[in-house]
Tab-separated table of C-alpha atoms in Angstrom:
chain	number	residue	atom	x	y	z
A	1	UNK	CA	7.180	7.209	-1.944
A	2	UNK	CA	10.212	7.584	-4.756
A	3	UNK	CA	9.935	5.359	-7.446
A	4	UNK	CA	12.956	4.748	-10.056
A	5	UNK	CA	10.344	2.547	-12.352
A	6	UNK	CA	11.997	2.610	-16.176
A	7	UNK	CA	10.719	5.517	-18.060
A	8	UNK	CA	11.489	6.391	-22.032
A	9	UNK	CA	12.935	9.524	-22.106
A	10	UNK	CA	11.983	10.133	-25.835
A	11	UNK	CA	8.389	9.427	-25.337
A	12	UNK	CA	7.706	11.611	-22.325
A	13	UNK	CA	9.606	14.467	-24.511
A	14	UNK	CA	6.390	13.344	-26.884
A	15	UNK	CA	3.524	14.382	-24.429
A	16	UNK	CA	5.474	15.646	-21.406
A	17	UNK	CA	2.293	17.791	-20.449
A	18	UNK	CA	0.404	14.901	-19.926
A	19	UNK	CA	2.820	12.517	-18.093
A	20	UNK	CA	1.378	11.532	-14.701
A	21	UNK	CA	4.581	11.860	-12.647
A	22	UNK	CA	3.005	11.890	-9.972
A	23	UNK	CA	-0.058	9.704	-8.311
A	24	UNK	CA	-2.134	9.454	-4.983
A	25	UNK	CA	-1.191	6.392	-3.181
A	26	UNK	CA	-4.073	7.171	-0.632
A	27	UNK	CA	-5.476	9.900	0.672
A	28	UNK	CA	-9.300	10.789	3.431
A	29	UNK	CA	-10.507	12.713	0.411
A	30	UNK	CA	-14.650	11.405	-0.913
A	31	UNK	CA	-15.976	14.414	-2.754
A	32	UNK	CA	-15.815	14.267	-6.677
A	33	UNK	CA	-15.234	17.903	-6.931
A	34	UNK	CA	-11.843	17.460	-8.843
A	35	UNK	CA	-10.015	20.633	-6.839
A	36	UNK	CA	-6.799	20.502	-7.480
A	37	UNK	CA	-4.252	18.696	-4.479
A	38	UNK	CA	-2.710	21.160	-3.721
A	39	UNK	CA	-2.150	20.875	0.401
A	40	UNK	CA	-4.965	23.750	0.732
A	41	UNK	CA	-7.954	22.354	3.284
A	42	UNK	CA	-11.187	22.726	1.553
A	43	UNK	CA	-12.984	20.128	3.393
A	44	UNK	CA	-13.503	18.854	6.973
A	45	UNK	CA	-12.109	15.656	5.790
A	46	UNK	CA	-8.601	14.915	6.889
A	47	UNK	CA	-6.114	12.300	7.668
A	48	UNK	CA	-3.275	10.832	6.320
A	49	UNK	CA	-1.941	10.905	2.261
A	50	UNK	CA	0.608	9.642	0.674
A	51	UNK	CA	1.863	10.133	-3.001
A	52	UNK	CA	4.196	8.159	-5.512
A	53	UNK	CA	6.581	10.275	-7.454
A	54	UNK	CA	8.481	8.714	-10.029
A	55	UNK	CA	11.802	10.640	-9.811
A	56	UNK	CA	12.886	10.018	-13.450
A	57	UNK	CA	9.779	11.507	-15.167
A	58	UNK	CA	9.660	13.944	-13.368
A	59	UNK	CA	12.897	15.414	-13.671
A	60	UNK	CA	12.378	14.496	-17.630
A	61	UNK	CA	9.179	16.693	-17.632
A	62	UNK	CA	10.443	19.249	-16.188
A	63	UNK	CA	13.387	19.758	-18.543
A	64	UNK	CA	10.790	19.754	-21.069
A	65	UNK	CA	9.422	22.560	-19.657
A	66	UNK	CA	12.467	24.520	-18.661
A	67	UNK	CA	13.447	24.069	-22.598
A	68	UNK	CA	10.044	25.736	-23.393
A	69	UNK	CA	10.482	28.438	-21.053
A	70	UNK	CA	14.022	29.002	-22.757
A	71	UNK	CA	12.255	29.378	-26.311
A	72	UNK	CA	9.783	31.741	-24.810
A	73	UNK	CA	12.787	34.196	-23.896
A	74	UNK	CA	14.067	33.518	-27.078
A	75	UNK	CA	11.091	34.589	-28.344
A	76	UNK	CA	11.484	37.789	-26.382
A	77	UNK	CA	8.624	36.787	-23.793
A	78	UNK	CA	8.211	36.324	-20.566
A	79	UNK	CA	9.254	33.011	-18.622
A	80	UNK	CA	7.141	30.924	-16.232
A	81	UNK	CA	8.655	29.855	-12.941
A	82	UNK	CA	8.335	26.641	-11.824
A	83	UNK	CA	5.158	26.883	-9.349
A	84	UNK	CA	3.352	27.366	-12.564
A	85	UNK	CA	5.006	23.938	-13.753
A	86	UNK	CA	3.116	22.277	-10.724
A	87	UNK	CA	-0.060	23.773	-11.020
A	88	UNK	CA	-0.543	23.284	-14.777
A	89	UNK	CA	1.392	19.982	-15.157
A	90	UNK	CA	1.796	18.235	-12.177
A	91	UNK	CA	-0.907	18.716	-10.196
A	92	UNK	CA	-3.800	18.463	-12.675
A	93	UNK	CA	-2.118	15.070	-13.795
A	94	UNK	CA	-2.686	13.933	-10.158
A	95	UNK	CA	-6.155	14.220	-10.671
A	96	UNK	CA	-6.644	11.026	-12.017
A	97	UNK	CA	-5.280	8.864	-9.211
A	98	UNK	CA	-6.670	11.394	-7.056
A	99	UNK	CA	-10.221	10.614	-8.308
A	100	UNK	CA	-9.938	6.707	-7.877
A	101	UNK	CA	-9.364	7.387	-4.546
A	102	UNK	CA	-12.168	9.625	-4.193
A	103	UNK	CA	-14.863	6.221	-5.390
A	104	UNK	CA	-12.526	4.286	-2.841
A	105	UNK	CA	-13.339	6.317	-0.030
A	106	UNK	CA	-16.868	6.691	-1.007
A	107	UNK	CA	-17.380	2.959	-0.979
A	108	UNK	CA	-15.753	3.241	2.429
A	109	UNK	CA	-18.013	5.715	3.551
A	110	UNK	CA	-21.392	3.968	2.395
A	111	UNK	CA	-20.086	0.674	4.061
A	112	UNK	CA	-18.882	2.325	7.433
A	113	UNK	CA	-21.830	4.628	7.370
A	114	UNK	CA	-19.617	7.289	7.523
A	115	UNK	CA	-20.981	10.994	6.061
A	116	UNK	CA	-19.729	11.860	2.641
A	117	UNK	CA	-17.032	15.193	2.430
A	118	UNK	CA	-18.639	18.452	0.837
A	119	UNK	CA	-16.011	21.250	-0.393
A	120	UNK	CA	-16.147	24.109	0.594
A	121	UNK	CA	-15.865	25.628	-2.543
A	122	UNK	CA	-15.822	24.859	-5.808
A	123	UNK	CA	-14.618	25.517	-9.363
A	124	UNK	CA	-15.484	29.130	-10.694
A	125	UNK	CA	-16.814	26.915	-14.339
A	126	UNK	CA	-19.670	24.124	-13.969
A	127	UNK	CA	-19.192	21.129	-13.493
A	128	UNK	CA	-22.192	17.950	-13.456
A	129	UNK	CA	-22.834	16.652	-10.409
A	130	UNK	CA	-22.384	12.507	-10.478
A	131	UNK	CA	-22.360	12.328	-6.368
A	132	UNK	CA	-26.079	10.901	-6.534
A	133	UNK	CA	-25.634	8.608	-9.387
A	134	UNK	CA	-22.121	7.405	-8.517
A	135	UNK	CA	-23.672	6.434	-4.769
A	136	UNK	CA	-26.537	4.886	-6.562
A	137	UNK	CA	-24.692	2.444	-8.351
A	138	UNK	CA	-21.641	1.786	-5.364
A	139	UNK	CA	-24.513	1.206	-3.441
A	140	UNK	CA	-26.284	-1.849	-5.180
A	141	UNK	CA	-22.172	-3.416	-5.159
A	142	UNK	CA	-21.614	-2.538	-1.699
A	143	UNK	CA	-25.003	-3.919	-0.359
A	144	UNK	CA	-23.976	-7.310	-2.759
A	145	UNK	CA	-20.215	-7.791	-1.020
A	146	UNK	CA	-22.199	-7.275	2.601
A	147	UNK	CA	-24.479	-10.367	1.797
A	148	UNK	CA	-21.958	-12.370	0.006
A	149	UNK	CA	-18.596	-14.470	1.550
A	150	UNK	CA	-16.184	-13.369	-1.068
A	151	UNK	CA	-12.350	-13.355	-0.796
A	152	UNK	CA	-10.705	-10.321	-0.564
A	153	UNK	CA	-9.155	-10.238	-4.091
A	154	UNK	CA	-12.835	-10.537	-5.585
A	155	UNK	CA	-14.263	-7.797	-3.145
A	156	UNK	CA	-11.214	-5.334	-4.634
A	157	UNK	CA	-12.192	-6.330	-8.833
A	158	UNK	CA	-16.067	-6.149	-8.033
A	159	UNK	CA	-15.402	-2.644	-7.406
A	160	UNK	CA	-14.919	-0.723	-10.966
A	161	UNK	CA	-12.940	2.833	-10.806
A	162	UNK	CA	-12.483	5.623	-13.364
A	163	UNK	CA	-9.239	5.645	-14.786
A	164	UNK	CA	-8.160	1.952	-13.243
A	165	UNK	CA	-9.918	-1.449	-14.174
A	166	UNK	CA	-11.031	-1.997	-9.895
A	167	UNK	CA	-9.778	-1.146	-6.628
A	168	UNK	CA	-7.601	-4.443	-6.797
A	169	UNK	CA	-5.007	-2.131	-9.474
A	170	UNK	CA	-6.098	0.564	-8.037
A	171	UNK	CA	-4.096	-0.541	-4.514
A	172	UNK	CA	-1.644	-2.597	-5.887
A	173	UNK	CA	1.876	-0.519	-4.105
A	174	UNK	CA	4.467	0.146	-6.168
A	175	UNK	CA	7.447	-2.144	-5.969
A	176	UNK	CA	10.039	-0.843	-3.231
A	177	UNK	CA	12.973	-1.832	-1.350
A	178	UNK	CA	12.276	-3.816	1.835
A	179	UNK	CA	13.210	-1.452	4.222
A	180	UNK	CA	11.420	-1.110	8.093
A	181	UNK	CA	10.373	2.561	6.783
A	182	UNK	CA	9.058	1.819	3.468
A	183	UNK	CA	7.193	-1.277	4.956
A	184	UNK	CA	5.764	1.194	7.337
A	185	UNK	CA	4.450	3.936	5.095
A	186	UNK	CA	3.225	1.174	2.812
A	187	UNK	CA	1.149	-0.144	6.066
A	188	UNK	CA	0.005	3.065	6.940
A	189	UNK	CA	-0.914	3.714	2.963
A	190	UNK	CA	-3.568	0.389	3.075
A	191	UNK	CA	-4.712	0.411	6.467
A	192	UNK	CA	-7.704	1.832	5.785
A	193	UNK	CA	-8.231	-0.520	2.386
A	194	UNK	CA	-7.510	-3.406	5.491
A	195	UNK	CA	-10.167	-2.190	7.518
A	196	UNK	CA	-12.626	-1.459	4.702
A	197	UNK	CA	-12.069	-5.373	3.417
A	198	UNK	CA	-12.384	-7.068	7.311
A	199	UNK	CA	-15.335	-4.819	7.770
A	200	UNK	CA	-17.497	-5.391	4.770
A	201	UNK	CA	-17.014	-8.825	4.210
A	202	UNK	CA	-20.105	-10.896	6.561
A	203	UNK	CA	-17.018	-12.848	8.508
A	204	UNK	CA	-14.820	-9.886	8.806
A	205	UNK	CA	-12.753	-12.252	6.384
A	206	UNK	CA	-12.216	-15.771	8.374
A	207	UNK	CA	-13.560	-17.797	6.260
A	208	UNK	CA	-12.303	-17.484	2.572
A	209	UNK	CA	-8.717	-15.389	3.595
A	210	UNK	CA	-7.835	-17.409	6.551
A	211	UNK	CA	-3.980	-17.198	5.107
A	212	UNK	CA	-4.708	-13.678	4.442
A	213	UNK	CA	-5.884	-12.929	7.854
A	214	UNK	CA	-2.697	-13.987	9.387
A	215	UNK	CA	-0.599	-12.055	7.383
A	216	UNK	CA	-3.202	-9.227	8.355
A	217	UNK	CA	-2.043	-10.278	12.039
A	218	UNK	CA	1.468	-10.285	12.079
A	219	UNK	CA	1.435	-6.704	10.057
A	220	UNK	CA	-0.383	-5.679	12.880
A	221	UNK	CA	1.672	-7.186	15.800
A	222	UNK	CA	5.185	-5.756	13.813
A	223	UNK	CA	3.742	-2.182	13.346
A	224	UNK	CA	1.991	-2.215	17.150
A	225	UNK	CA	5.891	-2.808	18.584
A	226	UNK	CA	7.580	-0.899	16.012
A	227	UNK	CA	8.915	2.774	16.373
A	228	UNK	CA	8.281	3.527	12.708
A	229	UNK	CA	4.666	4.558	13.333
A	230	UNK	CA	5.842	6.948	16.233
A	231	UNK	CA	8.516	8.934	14.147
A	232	UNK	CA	6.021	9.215	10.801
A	233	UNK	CA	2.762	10.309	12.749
A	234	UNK	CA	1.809	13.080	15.368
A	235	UNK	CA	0.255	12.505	18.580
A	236	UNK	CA	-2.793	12.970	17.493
A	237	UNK	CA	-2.784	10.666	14.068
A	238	UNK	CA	-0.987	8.381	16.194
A	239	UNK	CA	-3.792	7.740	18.699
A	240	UNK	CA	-6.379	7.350	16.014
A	241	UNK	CA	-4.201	4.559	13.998
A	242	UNK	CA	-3.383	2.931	17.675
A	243	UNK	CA	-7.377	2.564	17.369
A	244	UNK	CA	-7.744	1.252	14.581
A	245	UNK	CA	-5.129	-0.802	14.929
A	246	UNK	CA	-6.970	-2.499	18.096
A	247	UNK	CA	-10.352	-2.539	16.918
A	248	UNK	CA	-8.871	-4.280	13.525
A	249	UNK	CA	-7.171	-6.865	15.865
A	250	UNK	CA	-9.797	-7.776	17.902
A	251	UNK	CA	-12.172	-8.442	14.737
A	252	UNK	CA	-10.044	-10.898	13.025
A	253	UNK	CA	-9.020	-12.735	16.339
């Protein structure tokens, strides 16, 4: 997803190193090993992802570093090319969406049941080990939401993140146009946050989100007949939303 959202050009010129020009809108990734996203498989978890770049600071951060990389040769040394501009800037910057997303799926993993990812590898410096204490504690909130008939907005702020307040900012989409493809991607981007709210809640959600549940509907009826979902996914991704899709509908039925 391309976002336009205003940026000040003067104060990303201030800290451009820092500037988080790109997030995670979702992606199948649970462990907390903070490699960096860089497309490279070093898990057996897969599935879809999808990222938010906003266009204007990122084109402003990267001037900043071009104009750096013209005072280096100034300076009679050498230049960086751009990969390095992705792997020191943008990437690492992605981290901290990248590791909300990480507790998200986690949560979704110790409500489904579902077996946590394990990298392959890891960082060549140490890093502490939270996995046991982080499960610990979404465990206690995730037993709570089972037992309890909340709405679906309370089930997203009873869940606290790292960098975000709760899973309810966490998942909030960024504002786009209306069109059939962005309203597809966007579906395909909180499917999973869909099934993870119908399937933790005691009612799968009828009681307290009854409007809710009927929005949940028609999404699902719109996307089931549209060709969107066929020209964004392969055969194979396509089969597994198709059942998801179906088990989702016949829960909230």
């Amino acid at each position: 997803m391309v976002t336009n959202d205003f940026v000040n050009p003067y104060e990303i010129e201030k800290d451009w190193k820092n500037v988080q020009a790109v997030k995670v809108v979702s992606h199948p990734k649970s462990d907390l090993s903070l490699l960096l996203p860089n497309g490279k498989a070093y898990s057996d978890e897969g599935g879809l992802a999808c990222i938010e770049i906003n266009l204007p600071a990122l084109v402003v951060q990267y001037r900043c570093f071009v104009k750096e990389q013209y005072e280096r040769i100034k300076d009679s040394l050498t230049a960086s090319p751009t990969s390095v501009f992705v792997h020191m800037y943008v990437l690492p910057n992605m981290l901290y969406s990248h590791l909300d997303h990480c507790i998200f799926n986690r949560v979704y993993n110790l409500a489904m049941g579902a077996p946590m990812g394990e990298p392959q590898f890891r960082h060549p410096f140490t890093l502490i080990n939270y996995d046991k204490k982080v499960d610990n504690c979404l465990e206690e909130i995730v037993d709570y939401v089972k037992q309890t008939d909340l709405d679906f907005n309370t089930i997203l702020r009873t869940f606290p993140c790292v960098t975000k307040m709760n899973f309810k900012e966490l998942l909030r989409l960024p504002e786009q146009a209306p069109t059939r493809q962005i309203a597809g991607s966007e579906f395909l981007a909180r499917l999973k946050a869909i099934d993870f709210l119908i399937n933790i809640n005691p009612n799968n959600g009828k009681t307290k989100n009854a409007d809710t549940i009927n929005y949940i509907n028609r999404l699902i009826k719109r996307n089931e007949r549209d060709s969107i979902l066929d020209q964004v996914l392969v055969n194979t991704e396509f089969a597994s939303v198709k059942t998801q899709l179906m088990l989702l509908s016949m829960k909230i039925k």
